[in-house]
Structures are given as structure tokens and as C-alpha cells.
Coordinates of C-alpha atoms in Angstrom, one line a residue:
X1 CA 85.9 184.0 71.3
X2 CA 83.7 181.9 69.2
X3 CA 80.4 180.3 70.5
X4 CA 79.0 179.1 67.3
X5 CA 79.2 179.5 63.5
X6 CA 76.9 182.5 63.3
X7 CA 77.5 184.6 66.4
X8 CA 80.7 186.4 67.3
X9 CA 81.5 188.4 70.5
X10 CA 84.5 190.7 70.8
X11 CA 86.3 190.9 74.1
X12 CA 87.2 194.1 76.0
X13 CA 89.6 195.1 78.7
X14 CA 88.4 194.7 82.3
X15 CA 89.6 198.2 83.0
X16 CA 87.3 199.7 80.4
X17 CA 84.3 197.7 81.8
X18 CA 84.9 199.0 85.3
X19 CA 85.1 202.6 84.0
X20 CA 81.8 202.2 82.2
X21 CA 80.1 200.7 85.2
X22 CA 81.1 203.7 87.4
X23 CA 79.4 206.1 85.0
X24 CA 76.1 204.2 85.0
X25 CA 73.3 206.0 86.9
X26 CA 71.2 203.0 88.1
X27 CA 68.7 205.2 90.1
X28 CA 67.6 207.3 87.1
X29 CA 68.0 204.8 84.3
X30 CA 65.5 201.8 84.0
X31 CA 66.6 200.4 80.6
X32 CA 69.6 198.6 79.4
X33 CA 72.6 200.9 78.6
X34 CA 72.9 201.8 75.0
X35 CA 76.7 202.0 75.2
X36 CA 78.0 199.2 73.0
X37 CA 81.3 198.9 74.9
X38 CA 79.4 198.6 78.3
X39 CA 77.0 196.0 76.8
X40 CA 80.0 194.0 75.5
X41 CA 81.7 194.1 78.9
X42 CA 78.6 192.9 80.7
X43 CA 78.3 190.0 78.4
X44 CA 81.9 189.1 79.0
X45 CA 81.4 189.2 82.8
X46 CA 78.3 187.0 82.6
X47 CA 80.1 184.5 80.4
X48 CA 83.1 184.5 82.7
X49 CA 81.0 183.9 85.8
X50 CA 79.1 181.1 84.1
X51 CA 82.3 179.5 82.9
X52 CA 83.7 179.6 86.5
X53 CA 80.5 177.8 87.7
X54 CA 80.8 175.1 85.0
X55 CA 84.5 174.6 85.9
X56 CA 83.6 174.3 89.5
X57 CA 81.0 171.6 88.8
X58 CA 83.5 169.6 86.7
X59 CA 86.3 169.9 89.2
X60 CA 86.2 167.5 92.1
X61 CA 86.7 169.6 95.3
X62 CA 88.9 168.4 98.0
X63 CA 86.3 167.6 100.6
X64 CA 86.1 164.9 103.2
X65 CA 82.3 164.6 102.7
X66 CA 82.5 163.6 99.0
X67 CA 82.1 159.9 98.1
X68 CA 82.9 158.8 94.5
X69 CA 80.7 155.8 93.6
X70 CA 81.4 153.1 91.2
X71 CA 79.4 152.9 88.0
X72 CA 76.0 151.2 88.4
X73 CA 74.6 149.3 85.5
X74 CA 70.8 148.6 85.5
X75 CA 69.3 146.4 82.8
X76 CA 66.5 144.0 82.1
X77 CA 66.9 140.3 81.6
X78 CA 67.8 139.9 78.0
X79 CA 66.6 136.3 77.7
X80 CA 63.1 135.2 76.9
X81 CA 61.3 132.6 79.0
X82 CA 62.3 129.0 78.3
X83 CA 58.7 128.2 77.9
X84 CA 57.3 130.8 75.5
X85 CA 54.5 129.0 73.6
X86 CA 52.6 132.2 73.0
X87 CA 49.5 130.3 73.9
X88 CA 46.3 131.5 75.6
X89 CA 47.3 129.8 78.8
X90 CA 46.9 129.5 82.6
X91 CA 50.3 130.3 83.9
X92 CA 52.0 130.7 87.2
X93 CA 55.5 132.2 87.3
X94 CA 57.8 132.5 90.3
X95 CA 60.6 134.9 89.4
X96 CA 63.7 135.6 91.5
X97 CA 61.9 137.9 93.8
X98 CA 59.1 135.4 94.5
X99 CA 61.5 132.6 95.1
X100 CA 63.3 134.6 97.8
X101 CA 60.1 134.5 99.8
X102 CA 58.6 131.1 98.8
X103 CA 61.4 128.8 98.0
X104 CA 61.7 125.5 100.0
X105 CA 64.1 122.6 99.8
X106 CA 61.9 120.5 97.5
X107 CA 60.0 121.5 94.4
X108 CA 56.6 120.3 95.7
X109 CA 56.9 122.3 98.9
X110 CA 57.9 125.4 96.9
X111 CA 54.8 125.3 94.8
X112 CA 52.2 123.8 97.2
X113 CA 50.8 127.2 98.2
X114 CA 50.1 128.4 94.7
X115 CA 46.4 128.2 93.6
X116 CA 45.5 124.8 92.0
X117 CA 48.8 123.2 93.2
X118 CA 49.5 120.9 96.1
X119 CA 52.2 118.4 96.9
X120 CA 52.4 114.6 96.8
X121 CA 54.9 113.5 99.4
X122 CA 56.3 110.3 100.9
X123 CA 58.3 112.5 103.1
X124 CA 60.4 115.7 102.5
X125 CA 62.9 113.8 100.2
X126 CA 60.3 113.1 97.5
X127 CA 57.9 116.0 97.4
X128 CA 56.4 116.4 93.9
X129 CA 53.8 118.9 92.6
X130 CA 50.2 117.9 92.1
X131 CA 48.3 120.1 89.6
X132 CA 44.5 120.2 89.5
X133 CA 44.5 116.9 91.2
X134 CA 46.8 115.2 88.7
X135 CA 50.2 113.7 89.5
X136 CA 52.6 111.1 88.1
X137 CA 52.9 110.9 84.4
X138 CA 50.1 113.5 83.9
X139 CA 52.4 116.3 85.2
X140 CA 55.6 116.7 83.2
X141 CA 58.7 117.9 85.1
X142 CA 61.2 119.9 83.1
X143 CA 64.6 121.3 83.7
X144 CA 65.7 124.1 81.3
X145 CA 62.9 123.2 78.9
X146 CA 63.6 119.4 78.7
X147 CA 63.0 116.4 80.9
X148 CA 64.7 116.0 84.2
X149 CA 65.9 112.4 83.5
X150 CA 64.6 110.9 86.8
X151 CA 61.8 108.4 87.4
X152 CA 59.7 110.6 89.7
X153 CA 56.6 110.0 87.5
X154 CA 56.5 106.3 88.3
X155 CA 55.9 106.5 92.1
X156 CA 55.4 109.1 94.8
X157 CA 58.5 107.9 96.7
X158 CA 60.8 108.8 93.8
X159 CA 62.4 112.2 94.1
X160 CA 62.4 115.0 91.5
X161 CA 66.0 115.9 90.6
X162 CA 65.2 119.5 89.6
X163 CA 66.6 121.7 92.3
X164 CA 64.4 124.6 93.4
X165 CA 67.1 126.1 95.5
X166 CA 69.4 126.4 92.4
X167 CA 66.7 128.0 90.1
X168 CA 66.3 131.4 88.6
X169 CA 62.6 131.0 88.1
X170 CA 59.9 128.3 88.1
X171 CA 57.1 128.3 85.6
X172 CA 53.9 126.2 85.8
X173 CA 51.6 125.8 82.8
X174 CA 48.1 124.2 83.0
X175 CA 45.4 123.0 80.6
X176 CA 45.7 123.2 76.8
X177 CA 49.0 125.2 77.0
X178 CA 50.8 122.0 77.7
X179 CA 50.3 120.8 74.1
X180 CA 53.9 121.6 73.2
X181 CA 55.3 119.2 75.8
X182 CA 53.4 116.0 75.2
X183 CA 50.0 114.4 75.3
X184 CA 50.9 112.9 78.7
X185 CA 51.0 116.3 80.3
X186 CA 47.3 116.6 80.8
X187 CA 47.4 118.2 84.2
X188 CA 50.3 120.6 83.6
X189 CA 54.0 121.3 83.1
X190 CA 56.5 122.5 85.7
X191 CA 59.7 124.0 84.3
X192 CA 62.6 124.9 86.5
X193 CA 64.9 127.4 84.9
X194 CA 68.2 126.5 86.5
X195 CA 71.4 128.5 87.1
X196 CA 73.5 125.8 85.4
X197 CA 73.8 127.4 82.0
X198 CA 74.6 131.2 81.8
X199 CA 72.0 132.9 79.7
X200 CA 73.5 136.4 79.8
X201 CA 76.9 137.9 80.6
X202 CA 77.5 139.0 84.2
X203 CA 77.0 142.7 84.9
X204 CA 80.7 143.0 85.6
X205 CA 83.3 140.3 85.2
X206 CA 81.7 138.4 88.1
X207 CA 78.4 138.1 90.0
X208 CA 77.0 135.6 92.4
X209 CA 75.0 134.7 95.5
X210 CA 75.3 132.8 98.7
X211 CA 72.6 131.8 101.1
X212 CA 72.1 129.8 104.3
X213 CA 68.9 128.2 105.6
X214 CA 68.0 126.8 108.9
X215 CA 64.7 125.2 110.0
X216 CA 63.7 124.3 113.5
X217 CA 61.2 121.4 113.0
X218 CA 63.8 119.2 111.2
X219 CA 66.9 121.1 112.2
X220 CA 67.6 121.6 108.5
X221 CA 70.9 123.2 107.5
X222 CA 71.3 124.2 103.9
X223 CA 73.9 126.2 102.1
X224 CA 73.8 127.5 98.5
X225 CA 76.6 129.2 96.5
X226 CA 76.4 130.3 92.9
X227 CA 79.1 132.2 91.0
X228 CA 79.2 133.6 87.4
X229 CA 82.5 134.7 85.8
X230 CA 82.9 136.2 82.3
X231 CA 82.5 139.1 80.0
X232 CA 80.2 140.2 77.2
X233 CA 81.3 137.4 75.0
X234 CA 81.4 134.4 77.3
X235 CA 80.5 133.3 80.8
X236 CA 81.2 130.4 83.2
X237 CA 78.9 129.2 86.0
X238 CA 79.6 127.3 89.2
X239 CA 77.0 126.1 91.7
X240 CA 77.0 124.1 94.9
X241 CA 74.2 123.0 97.3
X242 CA 74.5 121.1 100.5
X243 CA 71.5 120.2 102.7
X244 CA 71.1 118.0 105.8
X245 CA 67.9 117.6 107.9
X246 CA 66.9 115.2 110.6
X247 CA 63.6 113.5 111.5
X248 CA 60.7 115.9 112.1
X249 CA 59.8 116.9 115.6
X250 CA 56.0 116.5 116.1
X251 CA 53.5 116.8 119.0
X252 CA 52.1 113.5 120.2
X253 CA 52.5 110.1 118.6
X254 CA 53.6 109.5 115.0
X255 CA 50.6 107.3 114.0
X256 CA 47.3 105.9 115.2
X257 CA 48.2 102.3 116.3
X258 CA 46.5 101.5 119.5
X259 CA 46.9 97.8 119.2
X260 CA 50.7 98.0 119.5
X261 CA 51.8 101.2 121.3
X262 CA 55.3 100.0 121.7
X263 CA 56.0 100.6 118.0
X264 CA 54.4 104.0 117.9
X265 CA 57.1 106.6 118.5
X266 CA 56.2 109.9 120.2
X267 CA 57.6 113.3 119.6
X268 CA 59.4 112.4 116.3
X269 CA 58.3 111.2 112.9
X270 CA 60.8 108.5 112.0
X271 CA 62.5 108.3 108.7
X272 CA 61.9 111.9 107.5
X273 CA 65.6 112.8 107.3
X274 CA 67.3 114.0 104.2
X275 CA 70.9 114.4 103.0
X276 CA 71.8 115.8 99.6
X277 CA 74.6 117.3 97.6
X278 CA 74.3 119.0 94.2
X279 CA 77.2 120.5 92.2
X280 CA 77.0 121.9 88.7
X281 CA 79.1 123.9 86.2
X282 CA 78.3 125.4 82.9
X283 CA 79.6 127.7 80.2
X284 CA 78.1 129.9 77.4
X285 CA 79.2 131.8 74.4
X286 CA 77.3 134.9 73.3
X287 CA 77.2 136.9 70.1
X288 CA 74.8 139.5 68.6
X289 CA 72.2 137.1 67.4
X290 CA 72.4 134.1 69.7
X291 CA 74.1 132.0 72.3
X292 CA 75.3 128.4 72.9
X293 CA 75.8 126.8 76.3
X294 CA 76.2 123.6 78.1
X295 CA 76.3 122.3 81.7
X296 CA 77.0 119.3 83.8
X297 CA 75.2 118.5 87.0
X298 CA 76.0 115.9 89.7
X299 CA 73.3 115.0 92.3
X300 CA 73.7 112.7 95.3
X301 CA 70.6 112.4 97.5
X302 CA 69.7 110.1 100.3
X303 CA 66.4 110.3 102.2
X304 CA 64.0 108.3 104.3
X305 CA 60.6 107.0 103.4
X306 CA 58.3 107.1 106.5
X307 CA 56.0 104.2 107.4
X308 CA 55.6 102.6 104.0
X309 CA 54.2 99.4 105.7
X310 CA 54.1 97.9 109.1
X311 CA 55.2 94.5 107.8
X312 CA 55.5 92.6 104.6
X313 CA 56.3 89.1 103.6
X314 CA 59.6 88.0 102.0
X315 CA 58.8 84.3 101.7
X316 CA 55.1 83.6 102.0
X317 CA 52.0 84.1 104.2
X318 CA 52.8 84.0 107.9
X319 CA 56.5 84.6 107.4
X320 CA 56.7 88.3 107.9
X321 CA 59.5 90.7 108.7
X322 CA 58.9 94.0 110.5
X323 CA 60.3 97.0 108.5
X324 CA 61.0 100.1 110.5
X325 CA 62.9 102.1 108.0
X326 CA 63.2 102.3 104.2
X327 CA 65.6 104.7 102.6
X328 CA 66.4 105.8 99.0
X329 CA 70.0 106.4 97.9
X330 CA 69.9 108.4 94.6
X331 CA 72.6 109.5 92.1
X332 CA 72.4 111.3 88.8
X333 CA 74.8 112.7 86.3
X334 CA 73.2 115.0 83.8
X335 CA 74.4 117.0 80.8
X336 CA 72.3 119.9 79.4
X337 CA 72.8 121.9 76.3
X338 CA 71.2 124.9 74.5
X339 CA 71.6 126.6 71.2
X340 CA 69.5 129.8 70.5
X341 CA 69.5 132.0 67.4
X342 CA 67.5 135.3 67.2
X343 CA 66.3 136.3 63.7
X344 CA 68.6 134.1 61.7
X345 CA 66.6 134.9 58.6
X346 CA 63.7 137.2 57.9
X347 CA 61.0 134.5 58.2
X348 CA 62.2 133.2 61.6
X349 CA 62.1 135.1 64.9
X350 CA 63.9 132.4 66.9
X351 CA 65.4 129.0 66.4
X352 CA 66.2 126.9 69.5
X353 CA 67.7 123.5 70.2
X354 CA 67.8 122.0 73.7
X355 CA 69.0 118.6 74.8
X356 CA 69.7 116.4 77.8
X357 CA 71.7 113.2 78.5
X358 CA 71.1 111.7 81.9
X359 CA 72.3 108.7 83.8
X360 CA 70.2 108.1 86.9
X361 CA 70.1 105.3 89.5
X362 CA 68.7 104.8 92.9
X363 CA 68.6 102.0 95.5
X364 CA 65.8 101.3 97.9
X365 CA 67.0 99.7 101.1
X366 CA 65.4 98.5 104.3
X367 CA 67.1 98.5 107.7
X368 CA 66.5 94.8 108.2
X369 CA 68.1 93.7 104.9
X370 CA 71.5 93.8 103.4
X371 CA 70.1 93.5 99.9
X372 CA 69.0 96.6 97.8
X373 CA 66.5 97.0 95.0
X374 CA 68.2 99.0 92.3
X375 CA 66.6 101.1 89.6
X376 CA 68.4 102.7 86.7
X377 CA 67.3 105.1 84.0
X378 CA 69.4 106.4 81.1
X379 CA 67.5 109.1 79.2
X380 CA 68.2 111.4 76.2
X381 CA 66.0 114.1 74.8
X382 CA 66.4 116.5 72.0
X383 CA 63.9 119.3 71.5
X384 CA 63.8 121.7 68.5
X385 CA 61.6 124.7 68.4
X386 CA 61.1 127.4 65.7
X387 CA 59.1 130.6 66.1
X388 CA 58.2 132.1 62.7
X389 CA 57.8 135.8 62.0
X390 CA 54.4 137.5 62.0
X391 CA 52.7 137.3 58.6
X392 CA 49.4 138.9 57.9
X393 CA 48.3 138.7 61.5
X394 CA 49.5 135.1 62.0
X395 CA 52.2 134.2 64.4
X396 CA 53.2 130.7 65.6
X397 CA 55.6 128.1 66.8
X398 CA 56.4 124.6 65.7
X399 CA 58.9 121.9 66.6
X400 CA 59.6 118.3 67.5
X401 CA 61.0 116.1 70.2
X402 CA 63.0 112.8 70.2
X403 CA 63.2 111.1 73.5
X404 CA 64.6 107.7 74.5
X405 CA 64.4 106.0 78.0
X406 CA 66.3 102.9 78.9
X407 CA 64.9 101.6 82.2
X408 CA 66.1 98.7 84.3
X409 CA 65.8 97.2 87.8
X410 CA 67.7 94.6 89.8
X411 CA 67.3 93.1 93.2
X412 CA 65.3 90.5 95.3
X413 CA 62.1 92.5 95.1
X414 CA 62.1 94.2 91.7
X415 CA 58.8 94.7 90.1
X416 CA 59.4 95.9 86.5
X417 CA 61.3 94.2 83.6
X418 CA 63.8 96.1 81.5
X419 CA 62.2 98.4 78.9
X420 CA 63.3 100.8 76.2
X421 CA 60.9 103.6 75.4
X422 CA 61.2 105.8 72.3
X423 CA 59.0 108.8 71.8
X424 CA 59.0 110.9 68.6
X425 CA 56.7 113.9 68.3
X426 CA 56.0 117.0 66.3
X427 CA 53.7 120.0 67.0
X428 CA 52.5 123.2 65.5
X429 CA 50.7 126.2 67.2
X430 CA 49.3 129.1 65.3
X431 CA 47.8 132.4 66.5
X432 CA 45.7 135.0 64.7
X433 CA 45.1 138.5 66.1
X434 CA 42.0 140.4 65.0
X435 CA 42.1 143.6 67.1
X436 CA 40.9 142.8 70.6
X437 CA 40.3 139.1 69.7
X438 CA 43.1 136.6 69.5
X439 CA 42.5 133.1 68.2
X440 CA 44.8 130.1 68.6
X441 CA 44.9 126.5 67.4
X442 CA 47.4 123.7 67.6
X443 CA 48.1 120.0 67.1
X444 CA 50.6 117.4 68.2
X445 CA 51.4 114.1 66.6
X446 CA 53.2 111.5 68.7
X447 CA 54.5 107.9 68.4
X448 CA 55.6 105.9 71.4
X449 CA 57.4 102.5 71.0
X450 CA 58.1 100.3 74.1
X451 CA 60.4 97.3 73.8
X452 CA 60.2 95.1 76.9
X453 CA 62.6 92.2 77.8
X454 CA 61.1 89.6 80.1
X455 CA 64.3 88.2 81.7
X456 CA 65.8 87.4 78.3
X457 CA 63.0 84.8 77.8
X458 CA 60.5 86.8 75.9
X459 CA 60.5 90.2 74.1
X460 CA 57.5 92.3 73.2
X461 CA 57.0 95.6 71.4
X462 CA 54.0 97.9 71.8
X463 CA 53.4 100.9 69.6
X464 CA 51.1 103.8 70.3
X465 CA 50.2 106.5 67.9
X466 CA 48.3 109.5 69.3
X467 CA 47.1 112.9 68.2
X468 CA 46.2 115.8 70.5
X469 CA 44.4 119.1 69.5
X470 CA 43.7 122.4 71.1
X471 CA 41.9 125.6 70.3
X472 CA 41.3 128.8 72.2
X473 CA 40.4 132.5 72.1
X474 CA 41.3 135.6 74.1
X475 CA 39.1 138.7 74.2
X476 CA 40.1 142.0 75.6
X477 CA 36.9 143.1 77.4
X478 CA 38.1 146.6 78.4
X479 CA 41.4 148.0 79.5
X480 CA 43.0 145.6 82.0
X481 CA 40.3 142.9 81.7
X482 CA 40.3 139.9 79.4
X483 CA 38.3 136.7 78.9
X484 CA 39.9 133.4 77.6
X485 CA 38.4 130.1 76.6
X486 CA 40.3 126.9 75.8
X487 CA 39.4 123.4 74.5
X488 CA 41.7 120.5 74.1
X489 CA 41.6 116.8 73.3
X490 CA 44.5 114.8 74.6
X491 CA 45.7 111.2 74.1
X492 CA 48.1 109.7 76.6
X493 CA 49.8 106.3 76.0
X494 CA 50.5 104.2 79.2
X495 CA 54.1 104.2 80.4
X496 CA 56.2 101.1 81.1
X497 CA 55.4 100.9 84.8
X498 CA 51.7 101.1 84.2
X499 CA 52.0 98.2 81.7
X500 CA 54.6 95.8 83.0
X501 CA 54.9 96.2 86.8
X502 CA 54.7 92.7 88.4
X503 CA 56.1 92.5 91.9
X504 CA 56.5 94.2 95.3
X505 CA 57.4 97.9 95.5
X506 CA 59.3 98.2 98.7
X507 CA 59.0 101.9 99.5
X508 CA 55.4 102.1 98.5
X509 CA 54.4 99.0 100.5
X510 CA 52.4 97.6 97.6
X511 CA 52.5 94.6 95.2
X512 CA 52.1 96.2 91.7
X513 CA 50.6 94.3 88.8
X514 CA 50.6 96.1 85.5
X515 CA 47.8 96.3 82.9
X516 CA 49.7 94.0 80.6
X517 CA 48.7 91.1 82.9
X518 CA 45.3 89.5 83.6
X519 CA 44.1 88.6 87.1
X520 CA 44.1 86.1 88.7
X521 CA 46.5 83.9 86.6
X522 CA 48.9 86.8 85.6
X523 CA 48.8 85.7 82.0
X524 CA 49.5 88.3 79.4
X525 CA 46.5 90.5 78.5
X526 CA 46.7 90.7 74.7
X527 CA 47.6 94.2 73.6
X528 CA 47.8 95.6 77.1
X529 CA 45.6 98.7 77.4
X530 CA 44.5 101.4 75.0
X531 CA 45.3 105.1 75.0
X532 CA 43.9 107.2 77.8
X533 CA 41.6 109.8 76.2
X534 CA 40.5 113.1 77.6
X535 CA 38.5 116.1 76.5
X536 CA 39.1 119.3 78.5
X537 CA 37.9 122.9 78.5
X538 CA 38.5 125.9 80.7
X539 CA 37.3 129.5 81.0
X540 CA 39.1 132.4 82.7
X541 CA 38.5 136.0 83.5
X542 CA 41.7 138.0 84.3
X543 CA 42.4 141.5 85.6
X544 CA 46.0 142.3 84.5
X545 CA 46.4 146.0 85.4
X546 CA 46.0 148.2 88.4
X547 CA 46.8 147.8 92.1
X548 CA 44.7 144.6 92.3
X549 CA 45.3 141.9 89.7
X550 CA 44.1 138.3 89.6
X551 CA 42.2 135.7 87.7
X552 CA 39.3 133.2 88.1
X553 CA 39.4 130.0 86.2
X554 CA 36.8 127.2 85.7
X555 CA 38.1 123.9 84.2
X556 CA 36.6 120.5 83.4
X557 CA 38.3 117.2 82.4
X558 CA 36.4 114.3 81.0
X559 CA 38.3 110.9 80.6
X560 CA 37.7 107.7 78.8
X561 CA 39.9 104.7 79.5
X562 CA 41.4 106.4 82.6
X563 CA 44.5 104.5 83.9
X564 CA 44.7 104.4 87.7
X565 CA 45.9 102.1 90.6
X566 CA 43.2 100.1 92.4
X567 CA 43.0 97.1 94.8
X568 CA 42.1 93.8 93.1
X569 CA 39.7 92.7 95.8
X570 CA 39.5 90.2 98.8
X571 CA 41.8 87.2 98.8
X572 CA 44.7 89.0 97.3
X573 CA 45.8 91.0 100.4
X574 CA 48.5 89.0 102.3
X575 CA 50.1 90.3 105.5
X576 CA 49.0 93.9 104.9

């Protein structure tokens, strides 16, 4: 038989081998036999025994203790993070494993235990993250890398429509690393990577998850189901979330109100119930150098706003109406799309286009009134990003955003006229690596145009041009330790609510007057207000390797023309 191209063995009869073995004196001979026939027979026997063992390993024995397992495929996530600015940044990432331990029904409650993050809440239905003390328009909320299409930035009683319970990961960026996403995002950016659009084929032709939640304080009952179907070329995604909770059980009384104990419930915090349904579906097509996908999401959410005010006036001073319950009824239809190319040409590492179209509306209702105050928001956003290949130590990313917001309100107590806001921006970020030292610089140029319609009587247009800059360095001190320093200069234009609000805000229990008006005669203030200007810097020391990892960060923000809400003084406060 042949075992290779250069070695040949001749076979012999078994009978001859047995005869030779009988003549072998093993007690007096301590060396290999010199008989070539015997040597050949020994080789044949050894090869025959080895062949039988190999055949035994390859043959499945008939045993009741043997279990044949299916093929198990283990692989890493083939998709890059949706936010990959390659900046020297302060970053918090909750991946799938973290979310299993920390996830909560609302985004604010999910993140509130992370360092530097807390939650701004008018009840469990409208919990929103607060980063480094900043909230509202200074913290940008994203879903799959683009805006969420809601109006949560205008008031703390407005809910964020990005679902933490239907997310793959949640990423938080702070400080100068937010440059890519707008001059308004001074405090930070929260991006929820949803399950709506498949970003990789399923391991088999299907994969999915299902989970149930129950909480005792509010008797919350939540169910989540997500299913992916497809193959290596295409995939389809289906998600459903249903959640119901009741008013919180609390020890003692709900509020300190000794003057009127009859209106102070005990044992329950009224109007903290929630009821929401979210359903989404998506599809993606994959090929060697890219993917394209789209999804549709429908959200219906209703929740209570606890104790917004004891009473307020509908007609005038002295004519008040007690308000025990205010609720928000929210609906949103959202389309998301993604197109990603990897290495389309030699000079480009990645080319990405993401977009959203959203139709949002919510009604604020009070239990003593049959009239609602309705708010609507139709929003589109297209974001284009290009990551160029490394060239002589330089690597970088550039892109642009086009965003339009059509906002309107109707009802007996609306406080904001109809506005259309258009935002056009471009940015560039470049990095240079010099051994253990990494340098980074970036700039963003942005134009915001607001057209306002004062009840079809008067129209105004305000235009804001702004430029934001950032610079930073990262130094590897020694293995596993690094030092970073960042500086940024940001410019934030005021939003439509900060400028043109002029009326009662039911859920917040306030009468809002925007910066466009002058007090006390509510006449237009020529030109409104200027850009909010900030200069920020931060320093970090990080330990990235070993059993113990962590970071310590010092940051400082300095503002000029800071825009905030304040009371306008005595004489303007009627009936609380």
C-alpha cells in the first residue's frame, strides 16, 4: 500500500509473520530484529491496529449514552457601533449583557445609575436622561443614529419614544465628542440601537427572544417579543412590546399639604400609571461590502402626569378649577432607513446614509375638561457620514445633516404658534497618531432657519448661523493607562419653544412666555435672543486593562447668554 509519494511498504502474509514471531528470543535479544521479513510484518501489524482505531473513532457506536449535538456557530458582532466618531471621548456603553441587568421600562430609569447621569421625570411615563446636569435641548436623543422624532426636548412631561426594552445597546457620549451631532448637544448624546433593522443575518434561519417583567410597587406587567428570520443574504425583523402599570404604592401621604388634608391621598401616588404598545418590523439586504435596511415603528403610549398643579385659572383671577389628573395620550409612526458600504473605493473605509421620517402627536387632557390640547410634530432627518482611509497617520470622518421639523399645536390652552424649523449642518473630524500620542481636531458649521406663523396674521423668519470647534489629545502613559484632554467651543441656537411660547402649559402647571416677547406688555422683542455660547474642557485618566478598570474625569462648562426658565417676579403669579 502507498502512504506517500516517496515511501513504499510491501505487505506480507499473516502466517509468515506469526512464524517469525515464534522464533524470536525476547529474553536474550535487546535490539530490533534484523530479519527484514519480520520487520515488515511488525510494521503491517502496527498499521493495521492504528487503522482499526481510526475507523473506531470515525464510526458512531450503537450506545444509549451517546448524544449527537447540532452544529454550534459562535461569532462576533460583525457590525460597527452606530456612533463611531473615533473621537477622544467620554463614553458609556450598555451592551446586551449590561441591558439584561440594568434595563428599565423608560430610558431615563435605565441610565440613571450610570456615573454622571440621572433622570428628569414627571412620572414614569416621561423619564428622560439628564447628563452632567444638562437636560432638554442640550441632550440629544437618537434612535439608530438619527433623531427620535418626538418633542421630549421641549418639556419634561413629554416622553422619549426610543424604547429601551427593544434595544440591542445604548450608548452615551459626553463632552466634545458630541460635535458630530450638533452644537445643541452640549451636555451629551444618547443613542439607542434598536432591534428594528436587522444588521446581520441570523445565526440560523431564525433567532429571537421573549421576556416578561413584573414589578411590585406599580404592579407593572411587561412583555417583549423579538423575532428575526432570514439567511446570509437577507433578514426580516418583527418586534412587539406591551406594558401596563398602575399608580405607585408609597408609604405615607403623597405630598405635604397640611392646609387641606382631604386632598392628600395616602398609600398611593396618583396619576403615575402607564399604558403603552410598541410594534415594529424591518428588513435588510446583505452583500459582501454592505447592507441596506428599513423599518417601520408604531407607538401608542398613554400615561399620567402626577400633581402638575393644585389649581389653575381658565377664565381669570378668582375663577379656578381644581385639577386632580392630567394625562398624555401619545402616538407616533416612524420610518427609519440605513445604507452602509464598506470600502467602496480605496480612499474610503465606510460610507453611511441614515434617515428618519416621523409623524408624532400627543394630547394633554385633564379629568375635569372634555377639551384636549393637541401637539403635533412631523420630522425628517437625513445624515450622511464618510470615514476616509488612513493616510500618512491621518484618519478622519466627515459628513452632513439635513433636518426639518414642522411643529403645531391646537386647543383651548395651547402656548406655541406653528413653526417650521430647518437645520443644515456639516462637520469634519481628523485624527493624527504619533506613537503613544493621538491628536484630534474637528469643526461643525450649522445654519438654523425658523419660520413662525402667528395665527395667519403675522409671519416671521429667524436665521442662526453657528460654528463649533473641538480639539483633544490622548496619551498612553504606560500599558493599560491613558490620559486624555479635550477642549470645545459650542454655539447653540434657541429652539422654537424657547422663543415663541406664550400661554399656559397644562401638564407642567406653568404659563410660558418665550424670549421673543418683552415683559410686561408682551410686545415682540426685536430679534429674539442670540446664540447660547459655551466653552468647555475636560481631563480624564483611564485604566483600560486588568481585573480593575475605570476612569476619573474632571469637566468644566462656561456659558455666555445661557437660556433658561425663570419666574418673572411678583405680580405675575395668579392662582398658583
